[in-house]
Structure formats: structure tokens, C-alpha cells
Amino acid sequence: MQVRVIDHPLIQHKLSIIRDVNTGTKEFRELLEEIAMLMAYEITRNLPLEEIEIQTPVTTCRAKVLSGKKLAVVPILRAGLGMVNGVTRIIPAARVGHVGVYRDPETLNPVEYYCKFPTDIAERDIIVIDPMLATGGSVVAAIDMIKRSGAKNIKLMCLVAAPEGVRVVNDRHPDVEIYTAAVDERLNDHGYIVPGLGDAGDRIFGTK
Ligand code: PRP
Ligand code: URA
């Protein structure tokens, strides 16, 4: 399995609270946003820098700035929306595309229903975000759509992954690096991650 687990103590602590069935919608949403921000910090660790000359109050000096790499964040609706603000808080120049995919509850197959990308998506590096990587069907469908639009450099950021989903994404999109806060044990008979955190969309939006 090719996957990078971000095991920073702050992320692991917040994830444990999120998993707890007694954590309510407000806290769930706030913590998910905070984790997304911390994970974005890790994912962007290798962004290229360049030097410019600046004037400090004391003197002029050479200083490092991002070298203009263009990024786009693509949340998978609905639950991916819960991670957008955390990412854009530290990457404010990132554009945001949207992919609508839901899992058919019977077949667990992905159903695509929405797609809107920045017009220059082909020139951007992409971070796909979705808290849950279960069978991998939704992520594979989303990445298929993104690649069809011309983007090439794609990373996936999720919160909890099942080994089954990681393998599927590795197999179908071996060029996509997966970042997650946890790889859990397995999927249950209904395609839910065990131990997981339940239905991420329902917990973010309070729909159940
Ligand atoms: C959830 C989750 C992922 C998908 C993961 O979305 O946010 O997108 O399931 O499952 P998979 O890896 O087996 O495809 P869901 O289909 O519940 O839609 P929602 O976010 O609109 O609630
Ligand atoms: N989608 C979720 O929201 N949770 C899971 O455990 C699996 C898919």
C-alpha cells in the first residue's frame, strides 16, 4: 500500500475526538477544519520556493517566497466541503473546484452528479479532499473527472482510509499520492470503515 499517514500528535488527538459518537455537529465541523489545515501544512511541505529581494525596516535582504505554483483544491461533495476552509485558510490563493459523487447505498458504486472546475485547472496542481476513503469508488471517479479535464499532478487528502480503498486508488491511479490521518482496519458489510467515524456527511451537516 502506497499511503502517507500523517501521525502528528495534534491531528491524532483531534481525530480521536471526531471519531467519538458523542461528539456533536459543531465540534465535529470545527475539528475537521482544524485537521484539514494541519494536513495541508504537511502536504505542501515540498512546494518550490524562490528568492526575492525585500526591504526590512533595517536593511535589504534576500527572502524566500513561494515560486508561483498554482494550486486547486477539489472537495468531493458533500463531506469534502467540511475540509475546504481549513485548507484555504493557509493556501488562500488556491482555487476551488467541486466534484459531486455519492455512493449508491445498495451497490456502493459511485454516482456522479456535479462537476465544476477552474478554467485553468490543467495548469494547476490538485489536492482532492474527502474525509472518507472507503471502497475508493468515489475518489477514483473524482480523479477520473479531474484527469479528463487535463490536470496531471494530483494528491489525495483524506482523514480516515480503509486498506481496501487505498489499494483501489493505488491500482487505478498509481501516480496519486494519498495522505491520510489514519488507515483503519477494514470495511464492514455495508461499506463503512471500521472503526471509522460513521457517515462523515451526516455528521458534518447534521442530517441524521
Ligand atoms: C462518503 C464519503 C466519500 C464516500 C466514500 O460520501 O464522503 O465521498 O462516501 O466511500 P467510497 O470510498 O466507498 O466511495 P457519501 O457517498 O456518503 O456522500 P455524501 O458525502 O454526500 O454524504
Ligand atoms: N462514507 C462515510 O461517510 N463513512 C464511511 O465509513 C464510509 C463511507
mmCIF file of C-alpha atoms and ligand atoms in Angstrom:
data_model
loop_
_atom_site.group_PDB
_atom_site.id
_atom_site.type_symbol
_atom_site.label_atom_id
_atom_site.label_comp_id
_atom_site.label_asym_id
_atom_site.label_seq_id
_atom_site.Cartn_x
_atom_site.Cartn_y
_atom_site.Cartn_z
ATOM 1 C CA MET A 1 0.000 0.000 0.000
ATOM 2 C CA GLN A 2 1.319 3.401 -1.005
ATOM 3 C CA VAL A 3 -0.042 5.842 1.550
ATOM 4 C CA ARG A 4 1.391 8.517 3.774
ATOM 5 C CA VAL A 5 -0.078 8.567 7.309
ATOM 6 C CA ILE A 6 0.269 11.978 8.931
ATOM 7 C CA ASP A 7 0.709 10.995 12.553
ATOM 8 C CA HIS A 8 1.250 14.415 14.113
ATOM 9 C CA PRO A 9 0.032 14.311 17.753
ATOM 10 C CA LEU A 10 -2.346 17.263 17.310
ATOM 11 C CA ILE A 11 -4.000 15.560 14.330
ATOM 12 C CA GLN A 12 -4.263 12.210 16.123
ATOM 13 C CA HIS A 13 -5.779 13.830 19.228
ATOM 14 C CA LYS A 14 -8.369 15.744 17.224
ATOM 15 C CA LEU A 15 -9.175 12.650 15.150
ATOM 16 C CA SER A 16 -9.939 10.656 18.303
ATOM 17 C CA ILE A 17 -12.484 13.294 19.390
ATOM 18 C CA ILE A 18 -14.026 13.291 15.925
ATOM 19 C CA ARG A 19 -14.420 9.506 15.996
ATOM 20 C CA ASP A 20 -16.342 9.632 19.302
ATOM 21 C CA VAL A 21 -20.054 9.028 18.735
ATOM 22 C CA ASN A 22 -20.818 11.644 21.421
ATOM 23 C CA THR A 23 -19.098 14.466 19.520
ATOM 24 C CA GLY A 24 -21.765 16.783 18.124
ATOM 25 C CA THR A 25 -22.006 18.514 14.760
ATOM 26 C CA LYS A 26 -20.496 21.847 15.807
ATOM 27 C CA GLU A 27 -17.391 20.313 17.352
ATOM 28 C CA PHE A 28 -17.072 17.754 14.549
ATOM 29 C CA ARG A 29 -17.071 20.517 11.937
ATOM 30 C CA GLU A 30 -14.570 22.690 13.818
ATOM 31 C CA LEU A 31 -12.151 19.830 14.408
ATOM 32 C CA LEU A 32 -12.358 18.607 10.813
ATOM 33 C CA GLU A 33 -11.466 22.093 9.606
ATOM 34 C CA GLU A 34 -8.525 22.281 12.025
ATOM 35 C CA ILE A 35 -7.226 18.862 10.951
ATOM 36 C CA ALA A 36 -7.558 19.829 7.290
ATOM 37 C CA MET A 37 -5.429 22.905 7.957
ATOM 38 C CA LEU A 38 -2.747 20.871 9.716
ATOM 39 C CA MET A 39 -2.732 18.246 6.975
ATOM 40 C CA ALA A 40 -2.460 20.915 4.274
ATOM 41 C CA TYR A 41 0.663 22.168 6.045
ATOM 42 C CA GLU A 42 2.221 18.697 5.639
ATOM 43 C CA ILE A 43 1.040 18.164 2.068
ATOM 44 C CA THR A 44 2.526 21.454 0.879
ATOM 45 C CA ARG A 45 5.897 20.792 2.542
ATOM 46 C CA ASN A 46 7.719 20.417 -0.815
ATOM 47 C CA LEU A 47 6.254 23.422 -2.640
ATOM 48 C CA PRO A 48 9.061 25.147 -4.551
ATOM 49 C CA LEU A 49 10.475 28.426 -3.252
ATOM 50 C CA GLU A 50 12.369 31.231 -4.939
ATOM 51 C CA GLU A 51 14.319 34.151 -3.592
ATOM 52 C CA ILE A 52 13.372 37.792 -3.983
ATOM 53 C CA GLU A 53 14.882 40.933 -2.583
ATOM 54 C CA ILE A 54 12.887 42.722 0.115
ATOM 55 C CA GLN A 55 13.391 45.755 2.287
ATOM 56 C CA THR A 56 13.043 45.126 6.027
ATOM 57 C CA PRO A 57 12.884 48.092 8.433
ATOM 58 C CA VAL A 58 16.627 47.523 8.960
ATOM 59 C CA THR A 59 18.138 46.593 5.589
ATOM 60 C CA THR A 60 17.544 44.841 2.288
ATOM 61 C CA CYS A 61 17.858 41.068 2.146
ATOM 62 C CA ARG A 62 17.103 38.036 0.014
ATOM 63 C CA ALA A 63 13.948 36.299 1.246
ATOM 64 C CA LYS A 64 12.119 33.129 0.221
ATOM 65 C CA VAL A 65 8.644 33.188 -1.289
ATOM 66 C CA LEU A 66 6.525 30.525 -2.981
ATOM 67 C CA SER A 67 7.580 30.303 -6.594
ATOM 68 C CA GLY A 68 4.120 30.756 -8.038
ATOM 69 C CA LYS A 69 2.974 27.136 -8.272
ATOM 70 C CA LYS A 70 -0.772 27.310 -8.900
ATOM 71 C CA LEU A 71 -2.961 25.059 -6.758
ATOM 72 C CA ALA A 72 -6.574 23.965 -6.784
ATOM 73 C CA VAL A 73 -8.461 22.181 -4.052
ATOM 74 C CA VAL A 74 -11.221 19.826 -5.182
ATOM 75 C CA PRO A 75 -13.627 18.672 -2.457
ATOM 76 C CA ILE A 76 -15.840 15.678 -3.193
ATOM 77 C CA LEU A 77 -19.407 16.673 -2.253
ATOM 78 C CA ARG A 78 -20.728 16.646 0.302
ATOM 79 C CA ALA A 79 -18.301 15.669 3.006
ATOM 80 C CA GLY A 80 -15.216 17.146 1.328
ATOM 81 C CA LEU A 81 -16.748 20.594 1.856
ATOM 82 C CA GLY A 82 -16.006 20.192 5.555
ATOM 83 C CA MET A 83 -12.257 20.377 4.835
ATOM 84 C CA VAL A 84 -12.169 23.270 2.335
ATOM 85 C CA ASN A 85 -11.921 26.201 4.766
ATOM 86 C CA GLY A 86 -9.093 24.561 6.695
ATOM 87 C CA VAL A 87 -7.053 24.209 3.506
ATOM 88 C CA THR A 88 -7.817 27.631 2.018
ATOM 89 C CA ARG A 89 -7.025 29.327 5.329
ATOM 90 C CA ILE A 90 -3.342 28.511 4.802
ATOM 91 C CA ILE A 91 -3.400 28.441 0.974
ATOM 92 C CA PRO A 92 -5.621 31.463 0.299
ATOM 93 C CA ALA A 93 -4.648 31.693 -3.387
ATOM 94 C CA ALA A 94 -5.886 28.167 -4.129
ATOM 95 C CA ARG A 95 -8.871 27.925 -6.451
ATOM 96 C CA VAL A 96 -11.686 25.560 -5.511
ATOM 97 C CA GLY A 97 -13.290 23.073 -7.917
ATOM 98 C CA HIS A 98 -16.185 20.810 -6.958
ATOM 99 C CA VAL A 99 -16.992 17.207 -7.793
ATOM 100 C CA GLY A 100 -20.370 15.759 -6.826
ATOM 101 C CA VAL A 101 -20.270 11.992 -6.280
ATOM 102 C CA TYR A 102 -22.349 9.894 -3.936
ATOM 103 C CA ARG A 103 -22.263 6.191 -3.188
ATOM 104 C CA ASP A 104 -25.279 4.189 -4.214
ATOM 105 C CA PRO A 105 -26.291 2.680 -0.853
ATOM 106 C CA GLU A 106 -27.146 -0.711 -2.417
ATOM 107 C CA THR A 107 -24.310 -1.277 -4.878
ATOM 108 C CA LEU A 108 -21.766 1.082 -3.231
ATOM 109 C CA ASN A 109 -20.922 2.235 -6.766
ATOM 110 C CA PRO A 110 -20.154 5.944 -7.258
ATOM 111 C CA VAL A 111 -22.820 8.112 -8.927
ATOM 112 C CA GLU A 112 -21.540 11.360 -10.470
ATOM 113 C CA TYR A 113 -23.896 14.364 -10.343
ATOM 114 C CA TYR A 114 -21.833 17.572 -10.447
ATOM 115 C CA CYS A 115 -18.533 18.895 -11.756
ATOM 116 C CA LYS A 116 -17.241 22.474 -11.855
ATOM 117 C CA PHE A 117 -13.541 23.268 -12.155
ATOM 118 C CA PRO A 118 -11.472 26.443 -12.503
ATOM 119 C CA THR A 119 -10.995 27.119 -16.227
ATOM 120 C CA ASP A 120 -7.202 26.763 -15.929
ATOM 121 C CA ILE A 121 -7.338 23.504 -13.958
ATOM 122 C CA ALA A 122 -4.968 21.778 -16.406
ATOM 123 C CA GLU A 123 -2.164 24.136 -15.276
ATOM 124 C CA ARG A 124 -2.778 23.606 -11.562
ATOM 125 C CA ASP A 125 -1.576 21.100 -9.001
ATOM 126 C CA ILE A 126 -4.605 19.489 -7.426
ATOM 127 C CA ILE A 127 -5.428 18.437 -3.873
ATOM 128 C CA VAL A 128 -8.559 16.254 -3.838
ATOM 129 C CA ILE A 129 -10.201 16.298 -0.416
ATOM 130 C CA ASP A 130 -12.687 13.907 1.144
ATOM 131 C CA PRO A 131 -12.645 12.793 4.786
ATOM 132 C CA MET A 132 -13.508 9.175 3.959
ATOM 133 C CA LEU A 133 -11.752 6.735 1.604
ATOM 134 C CA ALA A 134 -13.825 3.560 1.919
ATOM 135 C CA THR A 135 -14.171 1.348 -1.205
ATOM 136 C CA GLY A 136 -12.312 4.032 -3.161
ATOM 137 C CA GLY A 137 -15.071 4.274 -5.785
ATOM 138 C CA SER A 138 -15.866 7.961 -5.157
ATOM 139 C CA VAL A 139 -12.227 9.055 -5.214
ATOM 140 C CA VAL A 140 -11.445 7.080 -8.375
ATOM 141 C CA ALA A 141 -14.482 8.640 -10.115
ATOM 142 C CA ALA A 142 -13.446 12.143 -8.974
ATOM 143 C CA ILE A 143 -9.842 11.681 -10.117
ATOM 144 C CA ASP A 144 -11.067 10.311 -13.474
ATOM 145 C CA MET A 145 -13.046 13.555 -13.961
ATOM 146 C CA ILE A 146 -10.113 15.737 -12.913
ATOM 147 C CA LYS A 147 -7.709 13.936 -15.260
ATOM 148 C CA ARG A 148 -10.203 14.227 -18.138
ATOM 149 C CA SER A 149 -10.055 17.994 -17.628
ATOM 150 C CA GLY A 150 -6.287 17.920 -18.187
ATOM 151 C CA ALA A 151 -4.808 18.127 -14.670
ATOM 152 C CA LYS A 152 -1.843 15.840 -14.082
ATOM 153 C CA ASN A 153 -0.303 16.453 -10.684
ATOM 154 C CA ILE A 154 -2.885 15.219 -8.170
ATOM 155 C CA LYS A 155 -2.679 14.440 -4.450
ATOM 156 C CA LEU A 156 -5.445 12.998 -2.282
ATOM 157 C CA MET A 157 -6.048 14.170 1.265
ATOM 158 C CA CYS A 158 -8.445 12.205 3.444
ATOM 159 C CA LEU A 159 -8.986 11.773 7.154
ATOM 160 C CA VAL A 160 -9.678 8.059 7.522
ATOM 161 C CA ALA A 161 -8.889 5.421 4.903
ATOM 162 C CA ALA A 162 -9.745 1.738 4.637
ATOM 163 C CA PRO A 163 -6.979 -0.558 3.313
ATOM 164 C CA GLU A 164 -9.397 -1.643 0.566
ATOM 165 C CA GLY A 165 -9.802 1.951 -0.678
ATOM 166 C CA VAL A 166 -6.071 2.667 -0.570
ATOM 167 C CA ARG A 167 -5.399 -0.408 -2.724
ATOM 168 C CA VAL A 168 -8.056 0.578 -5.267
ATOM 169 C CA VAL A 169 -6.699 4.124 -5.633
ATOM 170 C CA ASN A 170 -3.098 2.801 -5.816
ATOM 171 C CA ASP A 171 -4.202 0.405 -8.538
ATOM 172 C CA ARG A 172 -6.332 2.795 -10.640
ATOM 173 C CA HIS A 173 -4.282 5.966 -10.132
ATOM 174 C CA PRO A 174 -0.756 4.927 -9.106
ATOM 175 C CA ASP A 175 0.548 8.457 -9.720
ATOM 176 C CA VAL A 176 -1.703 9.945 -6.995
ATOM 177 C CA GLU A 177 -0.095 10.266 -3.555
ATOM 178 C CA ILE A 178 -2.504 9.527 -0.712
ATOM 179 C CA TYR A 179 -2.251 11.417 2.591
ATOM 180 C CA THR A 180 -4.426 10.348 5.497
ATOM 181 C CA ALA A 181 -4.546 10.715 9.276
ATOM 182 C CA ALA A 182 -5.332 7.003 9.728
ATOM 183 C CA VAL A 183 -5.591 3.710 7.890
ATOM 184 C CA ASP A 184 -8.286 1.771 9.732
ATOM 185 C CA GLU A 185 -8.870 -1.997 9.972
ATOM 186 C CA ARG A 186 -11.367 -2.799 7.235
ATOM 187 C CA LEU A 187 -14.779 -2.168 5.686
ATOM 188 C CA ASN A 188 -17.917 -3.734 7.152
ATOM 189 C CA ASP A 189 -20.668 -5.420 5.102
ATOM 190 C CA HIS A 190 -22.285 -2.037 4.401
ATOM 191 C CA GLY A 191 -19.067 -0.491 3.126
ATOM 192 C CA TYR A 192 -18.484 1.559 6.287
ATOM 193 C CA ILE A 193 -14.972 1.976 7.641
ATOM 194 C CA VAL A 194 -14.280 0.077 10.891
ATOM 195 C CA PRO A 195 -13.745 1.609 13.416
ATOM 196 C CA GLY A 196 -14.172 4.780 11.304
ATOM 197 C CA LEU A 197 -16.359 7.644 12.402
ATOM 198 C CA GLY A 198 -19.711 6.824 10.824
ATOM 199 C CA ASP A 199 -21.198 8.821 7.955
ATOM 200 C CA ALA A 200 -18.991 11.877 7.555
ATOM 201 C CA GLY A 201 -21.513 13.918 5.545
ATOM 202 C CA ASP A 202 -24.287 13.341 8.072
ATOM 203 C CA ARG A 203 -22.016 14.208 10.989
ATOM 204 C CA ILE A 204 -20.767 17.426 9.338
ATOM 205 C CA PHE A 205 -24.166 18.657 8.243
ATOM 206 C CA GLY A 206 -26.328 17.144 10.992
ATOM 207 C CA THR A 207 -28.565 15.331 8.554
ATOM 208 C CA LYS A 208 -29.170 12.228 10.632
HETATM 209 C C1 PRP B 1 -18.976 9.380 1.539
HETATM 210 C C2 PRP B 1 -17.601 9.991 1.680
HETATM 211 C C3 PRP B 1 -16.931 9.614 0.397
HETATM 212 C C4 PRP B 1 -17.539 8.264 0.090
HETATM 213 C C5 PRP B 1 -16.527 7.211 0.410
HETATM 214 O O1 PRP B 1 -19.798 10.142 0.738
HETATM 215 O O2 PRP B 1 -17.635 11.379 1.905
HETATM 216 O O3 PRP B 1 -17.166 10.519 -0.661
HETATM 217 O O4 PRP B 1 -18.678 8.108 0.951
HETATM 218 O O5 PRP B 1 -16.990 5.965 0.027
HETATM 219 P P1 PRP B 1 -16.321 5.117 -1.136
HETATM 220 O O6 PRP B 1 -14.835 5.224 -0.936
HETATM 221 O O7 PRP B 1 -16.837 3.724 -0.873
HETATM 222 O O8 PRP B 1 -16.771 5.669 -2.438
HETATM 223 P P2 PRP B 1 -21.333 9.747 0.517
HETATM 224 O O9 PRP B 1 -21.480 8.849 -0.658
HETATM 225 O O10 PRP B 1 -21.914 9.264 1.812
HETATM 226 O O11 PRP B 1 -21.976 11.111 0.086
HETATM 227 P P3 PRP B 1 -22.178 12.445 0.937
HETATM 228 O O12 PRP B 1 -20.795 12.998 1.235
HETATM 229 O O13 PRP B 1 -22.945 13.304 0.006
HETATM 230 O O14 PRP B 1 -22.919 12.115 2.195
HETATM 231 N N1 URA B 2 -18.629 7.057 3.830
HETATM 232 C C1 URA B 2 -18.664 7.541 5.098
HETATM 233 O O1 URA B 2 -19.085 8.695 5.319
HETATM 234 N N2 URA B 2 -18.237 6.739 6.083
HETATM 235 C C2 URA B 2 -17.745 5.502 5.881
HETATM 236 O O2 URA B 2 -17.362 4.821 6.845
HETATM 237 C C3 URA B 2 -17.729 5.017 4.559
HETATM 238 C C4 URA B 2 -18.166 5.827 3.557
#
